[in-house]
Amino acid sequence: MNHGIGVDIAFLLLATLAVVTGWRVFRTDSMVRASFFLLVSFIAVGVIMILLAAEYLGVAMFFMMAVEMTVMALFMVMFMMNPAGLNPMNMVHQERIAIGAGIVGFLVLGAMALFAVFPDQPVSASLDPVKSLGNEMLGDSMLIFESAGLVLLTTMIGVVVLSCHRGRYGAAAEGSLPPGLEPGGDPAGKPEEDEEEEGGGHHHHHHHH
Amino acid sequence: MTLTTLLLLAAALIGIGIYGALSQQSFVMLMMGLEMILNGVMLAAVAFWAFSGAGVPEGQLLTIIVMAVMAIEMAMGFALVVAVFRGKQADMTESLTGLKH
């Protein structure tokens, strides 16, 4: 694929932006800022996709991520541990293992990128990527495309079932609780002291405004 | 911008995502790590499509499928977070000990 020096410079800047904002996602003090850092990282990758002539995918990435990260920011506010990022926040566990796993993952995949031999078959200039994708989705791969739609519908139903307060025949959690030892009593096998002990280990404050 | 540099960038994003998914205590932050991994996967798929696959349309289709997976992951993840919070008042991974030996 032939491209000018301008594309190379743009790629370098966008790659730096994607990695730096991606790293800041897990290092910032505010969870809302984290979701917007992730959005910036996704948008940088979307622009790189457009540079690679996959215009449809790049623009689809913008639209999808703009909406997804806005929704995510709302959930971040709901589950926020540190409102407005006013305090330093470090909510990690097993950090050494996690850093090690991340570095090992990068090294293994990077070694594959550097040392594996991939065929050199760039996109031909005459190909219209959007048209070919459209023909594929509504042609040979229609079953795959439609299956994705069906799975999304199943997801919607599952999400409503999971997050619904009450089921058709009473409280949503009713079937998952053991019956009481006497009729109408509290669920068996769940002493109250245990529950209090479980919640006591991890104190953090929830602020709901 | 070559296949190698693109794949290195994808590897870096996947590595950051692995770190995030393994290290974060909050469920929602953990999901951000998973999203970051899929971000790298999509970039690698498009890079292969552009440089190594001679522009076969299935390469772009794979990216569309990964986008659908990402949407499903986020929707189901948030539903589970809400269900867990309703049942246990928990939003940290350490609070869920039900399956611990």
GROMACS .gro file of C-alpha atoms in nm, chain A:
model
  209
    1MET     CA    1   0.000   0.000   0.000
    2ASN     CA    2   0.146   0.335  -0.099
    3HIS     CA    3   0.102   0.623   0.135
    4GLY     CA    4   0.285   0.946   0.201
    5ILE     CA    5   0.491   1.061   0.495
    6GLY     CA    6   0.186   1.246   0.628
    7VAL     CA    7   0.005   0.919   0.690
    8ASP     CA    8   0.307   0.785   0.876
    9ILE     CA    9   0.325   1.091   1.101
   10ALA     CA   10  -0.049   1.077   1.166
   11PHE     CA   11  -0.020   0.706   1.250
   12LEU     CA   12   0.264   0.772   1.493
   13LEU     CA   13   0.071   1.045   1.673
   14LEU     CA   14  -0.249   0.840   1.685
   15ALA     CA   15  -0.067   0.530   1.808
   16THR     CA   16   0.094   0.733   2.088
   17LEU     CA   17  -0.244   0.884   2.175
   18ALA     CA   18  -0.414   0.542   2.179
   19VAL     CA   19  -0.151   0.387   2.408
   20VAL     CA   20  -0.116   0.684   2.644
   21THR     CA   21  -0.491   0.733   2.691
   22GLY     CA   22  -0.533   0.356   2.720
   23TRP     CA   23  -0.280   0.351   3.000
   24ARG     CA   24  -0.440   0.655   3.170
   25VAL     CA   25  -0.774   0.467   3.183
   26PHE     CA   26  -0.640   0.257   3.471
   27ARG     CA   27  -0.433   0.531   3.632
   28THR     CA   28  -0.671   0.824   3.658
   29ASP     CA   29  -0.842   0.915   3.984
   30SER     CA   30  -1.192   0.951   3.846
   31MET     CA   31  -1.388   0.667   3.691
   32VAL     CA   32  -1.579   0.907   3.463
   33ARG     CA   33  -1.249   1.040   3.329
   34ALA     CA   34  -1.139   0.680   3.280
   35SER     CA   35  -1.435   0.613   3.052
   36PHE     CA   36  -1.359   0.925   2.847
   37PHE     CA   37  -0.992   0.827   2.822
   38LEU     CA   38  -1.108   0.493   2.685
   39LEU     CA   39  -1.326   0.680   2.436
   40VAL     CA   40  -1.024   0.881   2.314
   41SER     CA   41  -0.826   0.559   2.277
   42PHE     CA   42  -1.105   0.402   2.070
   43ILE     CA   43  -1.138   0.710   1.851
   44ALA     CA   44  -0.764   0.710   1.782
   45VAL     CA   45  -0.791   0.346   1.673
   46GLY     CA   46  -1.092   0.439   1.458
   47VAL     CA   47  -0.892   0.708   1.280
   48ILE     CA   48  -0.613   0.456   1.219
   49MET     CA   49  -0.874   0.226   1.063
   50ILE     CA   50  -0.977   0.509   0.831
   51LEU     CA   51  -0.610   0.560   0.741
   52LEU     CA   52  -0.606   0.189   0.651
   53ALA     CA   53  -0.891   0.248   0.402
   54ALA     CA   54  -1.151   0.075   0.622
   55GLU     CA   55  -1.372   0.384   0.625
   56TYR     CA   56  -1.692   0.211   0.723
   57LEU     CA   57  -1.538   0.034   1.023
   58GLY     CA   58  -1.362   0.349   1.142
   59VAL     CA   59  -1.677   0.560   1.133
   60ALA     CA   60  -1.884   0.278   1.286
   61MET     CA   61  -1.626   0.276   1.567
   62PHE     CA   62  -1.681   0.650   1.630
   63PHE     CA   63  -2.058   0.617   1.651
   64MET     CA   64  -2.058   0.302   1.856
   65MET     CA   65  -1.795   0.417   2.103
   66ALA     CA   66  -1.941   0.767   2.145
   67VAL     CA   67  -2.270   0.612   2.258
   68GLU     CA   68  -2.115   0.324   2.449
   69MET     CA   69  -1.880   0.543   2.649
   70THR     CA   70  -2.159   0.790   2.731
   71VAL     CA   71  -2.363   0.504   2.872
   72MET     CA   72  -2.052   0.379   3.047
   73ALA     CA   73  -1.995   0.720   3.207
   74LEU     CA   74  -2.348   0.704   3.355
   75PHE     CA   75  -2.273   0.363   3.507
   76MET     CA   76  -1.942   0.498   3.631
   77VAL     CA   77  -2.131   0.769   3.819
   78MET     CA   78  -2.361   0.503   3.967
   79PHE     CA   79  -2.075   0.283   4.087
   80MET     CA   80  -1.825   0.557   4.157
   81MET     CA   81  -1.585   0.518   4.445
   82ASN     CA   82  -1.421   0.855   4.435
   83PRO     CA   83  -1.652   1.133   4.317
   84ALA     CA   84  -1.494   1.392   4.088
   85GLY     CA   85  -1.152   1.239   4.137
   86LEU     CA   86  -1.088   1.458   4.438
   87ASN     CA   87  -0.883   1.198   4.622
   88PRO     CA   88  -0.604   0.982   4.488
   89MET     CA   89  -0.754   0.649   4.397
   90ASN     CA   90  -0.583   0.314   4.374
   91MET     CA   91  -0.830   0.029   4.362
   92VAL     CA   92  -0.622  -0.257   4.237
   93HIS     CA   93  -0.545  -0.606   4.358
   94GLN     CA   94  -0.273  -0.856   4.263
   95GLU     CA   95  -0.102  -0.569   4.085
   96ARG     CA   96   0.236  -0.735   4.030
   97ILE     CA   97   0.080  -1.040   3.866
   98ALA     CA   98  -0.138  -0.813   3.654
   99ILE     CA   99   0.156  -0.599   3.538
  100GLY     CA  100   0.355  -0.915   3.466
  101ALA     CA  101   0.069  -1.070   3.269
  102GLY     CA  102   0.025  -0.750   3.068
  103ILE     CA  103   0.395  -0.730   2.985
  104VAL     CA  104   0.412  -1.100   2.894
  105GLY     CA  105   0.105  -1.059   2.673
  106PHE     CA  106   0.264  -0.762   2.499
  107LEU     CA  107   0.598  -0.941   2.454
  108VAL     CA  108   0.445  -1.260   2.312
  109LEU     CA  109   0.216  -1.076   2.071
  110GLY     CA  110   0.490  -0.826   1.984
  111ALA     CA  111   0.734  -1.109   1.910
  112MET     CA  112   0.475  -1.258   1.677
  113ALA     CA  113   0.440  -0.921   1.505
  114LEU     CA  114   0.817  -0.889   1.467
  115PHE     CA  115   0.927  -1.241   1.381
  116ALA     CA  116   0.633  -1.413   1.214
  117VAL     CA  117   0.616  -1.400   0.837
  118PHE     CA  118   0.284  -1.282   0.705
  119PRO     CA  119   0.190  -1.273   0.336
  120ASP     CA  120   0.235  -0.933   0.176
  121GLN     CA  121  -0.096  -0.882  -0.002
  122PRO     CA  122  -0.211  -0.524   0.043
  123VAL     CA  123  -0.557  -0.400  -0.051
  124SER     CA  124  -0.566  -0.315  -0.420
  125ALA     CA  125  -0.639   0.047  -0.503
  126SER     CA  126  -0.937  -0.049  -0.719
  127LEU     CA  127  -1.122  -0.215  -0.429
  128ASP     CA  128  -1.414  -0.025  -0.279
  129PRO     CA  129  -1.401  -0.145   0.084
  130VAL     CA  130  -1.749  -0.025   0.180
  131LYS     CA  131  -1.911  -0.185  -0.123
  132SER     CA  132  -1.729  -0.513  -0.077
  133LEU     CA  133  -1.826  -0.525   0.291
  134GLY     CA  134  -2.190  -0.457   0.205
  135ASN     CA  135  -2.193  -0.727  -0.061
  136GLU     CA  136  -2.037  -0.973   0.183
  137MET     CA  137  -2.275  -0.897   0.470
  138LEU     CA  138  -2.588  -0.929   0.260
  139GLY     CA  139  -2.444  -1.200   0.036
  140ASP     CA  140  -2.226  -1.494   0.125
  141SER     CA  141  -2.198  -1.417   0.495
  142MET     CA  142  -2.560  -1.321   0.550
  143LEU     CA  143  -2.616  -1.608   0.794
  144ILE     CA  144  -2.327  -1.490   1.014
  145PHE     CA  145  -2.450  -1.131   1.002
  146GLU     CA  146  -2.808  -1.229   1.085
  147SER     CA  147  -2.686  -1.456   1.365
  148ALA     CA  148  -2.510  -1.157   1.519
  149GLY     CA  149  -2.842  -0.972   1.513
  150LEU     CA  150  -3.019  -1.266   1.675
  151VAL     CA  151  -2.754  -1.289   1.948
  152LEU     CA  152  -2.798  -0.917   2.013
  153LEU     CA  153  -3.173  -0.970   2.054
  154THR     CA  154  -3.106  -1.257   2.297
  155THR     CA  155  -2.871  -1.027   2.486
  156MET     CA  156  -3.141  -0.763   2.517
  157ILE     CA  157  -3.385  -1.016   2.663
  158GLY     CA  158  -3.119  -1.155   2.896
  159VAL     CA  159  -3.023  -0.810   3.016
  160VAL     CA  160  -3.384  -0.725   3.099
  161VAL     CA  161  -3.426  -1.056   3.283
  162LEU     CA  162  -3.106  -1.004   3.481
  163SER     CA  163  -3.165  -0.645   3.579
  164CYS     CA  164  -3.540  -0.669   3.643
  165HIS     CA  165  -3.661  -0.609   3.998
  166ARG     CA  166  -3.926  -0.877   3.995
  167GLY     CA  167  -4.000  -1.173   3.778
  168ARG     CA  168  -4.335  -1.286   3.647
  169TYR     CA  169  -4.432  -1.474   3.965
  170GLY     CA  170  -4.274  -1.258   4.236
  171ALA     CA  171  -3.933  -1.128   4.333
  172ALA     CA  172  -3.657  -1.204   4.086
  173ALA     CA  173  -3.439  -1.371   4.349
  174GLU     CA  174  -3.720  -1.589   4.487
  175GLY     CA  175  -3.624  -1.911   4.316
  176SER     CA  176  -3.261  -1.875   4.417
  177LEU     CA  177  -3.329  -1.856   4.790
  178PRO     CA  178  -3.363  -2.170   5.003
  179PRO     CA  179  -3.704  -2.219   5.170
  180GLY     CA  180  -3.748  -2.132   5.536
  181LEU     CA  181  -3.714  -2.388   5.814
  182GLU     CA  182  -4.069  -2.306   5.931
  183PRO     CA  183  -4.346  -2.191   5.695
  184GLY     CA  184  -4.304  -1.825   5.615
  185GLY     CA  185  -3.970  -1.803   5.799
  186ASP     CA  186  -3.640  -1.659   5.686
  187PRO     CA  187  -3.443  -1.849   5.420
  188ALA     CA  188  -3.250  -2.138   5.574
  189GLY     CA  189  -2.873  -2.161   5.577
  190LYS     CA  190  -2.808  -1.789   5.580
  191PRO     CA  191  -2.727  -1.666   5.931
  192GLU     CA  192  -2.736  -1.287   5.951
  193GLU     CA  193  -2.397  -1.259   6.124
  194ASP     CA  194  -2.230  -1.407   5.816
  195GLU     CA  195  -2.374  -1.148   5.584
  196GLU     CA  196  -2.261  -0.862   5.802
  197GLU     CA  197  -1.914  -1.009   5.823
  198GLU     CA  198  -1.891  -1.043   5.447
  199GLY     CA  199  -1.977  -0.682   5.386
  200GLY     CA  200  -1.746  -0.556   5.659
  201GLY     CA  201  -1.414  -0.637   5.497
  202HIS     CA  202  -1.425  -0.385   5.219
  203HIS     CA  203  -1.528  -0.041   5.319
  204HIS     CA  204  -1.567   0.224   5.064
  205HIS     CA  205  -1.812   0.504   5.038
  206HIS     CA  206  -2.089   0.530   4.788
  207HIS     CA  207  -2.214   0.874   4.713
  208HIS     CA  208  -2.539   0.893   4.530
  209HIS     CA  209  -2.640   1.236   4.417
   0.00000   0.00000   0.00000
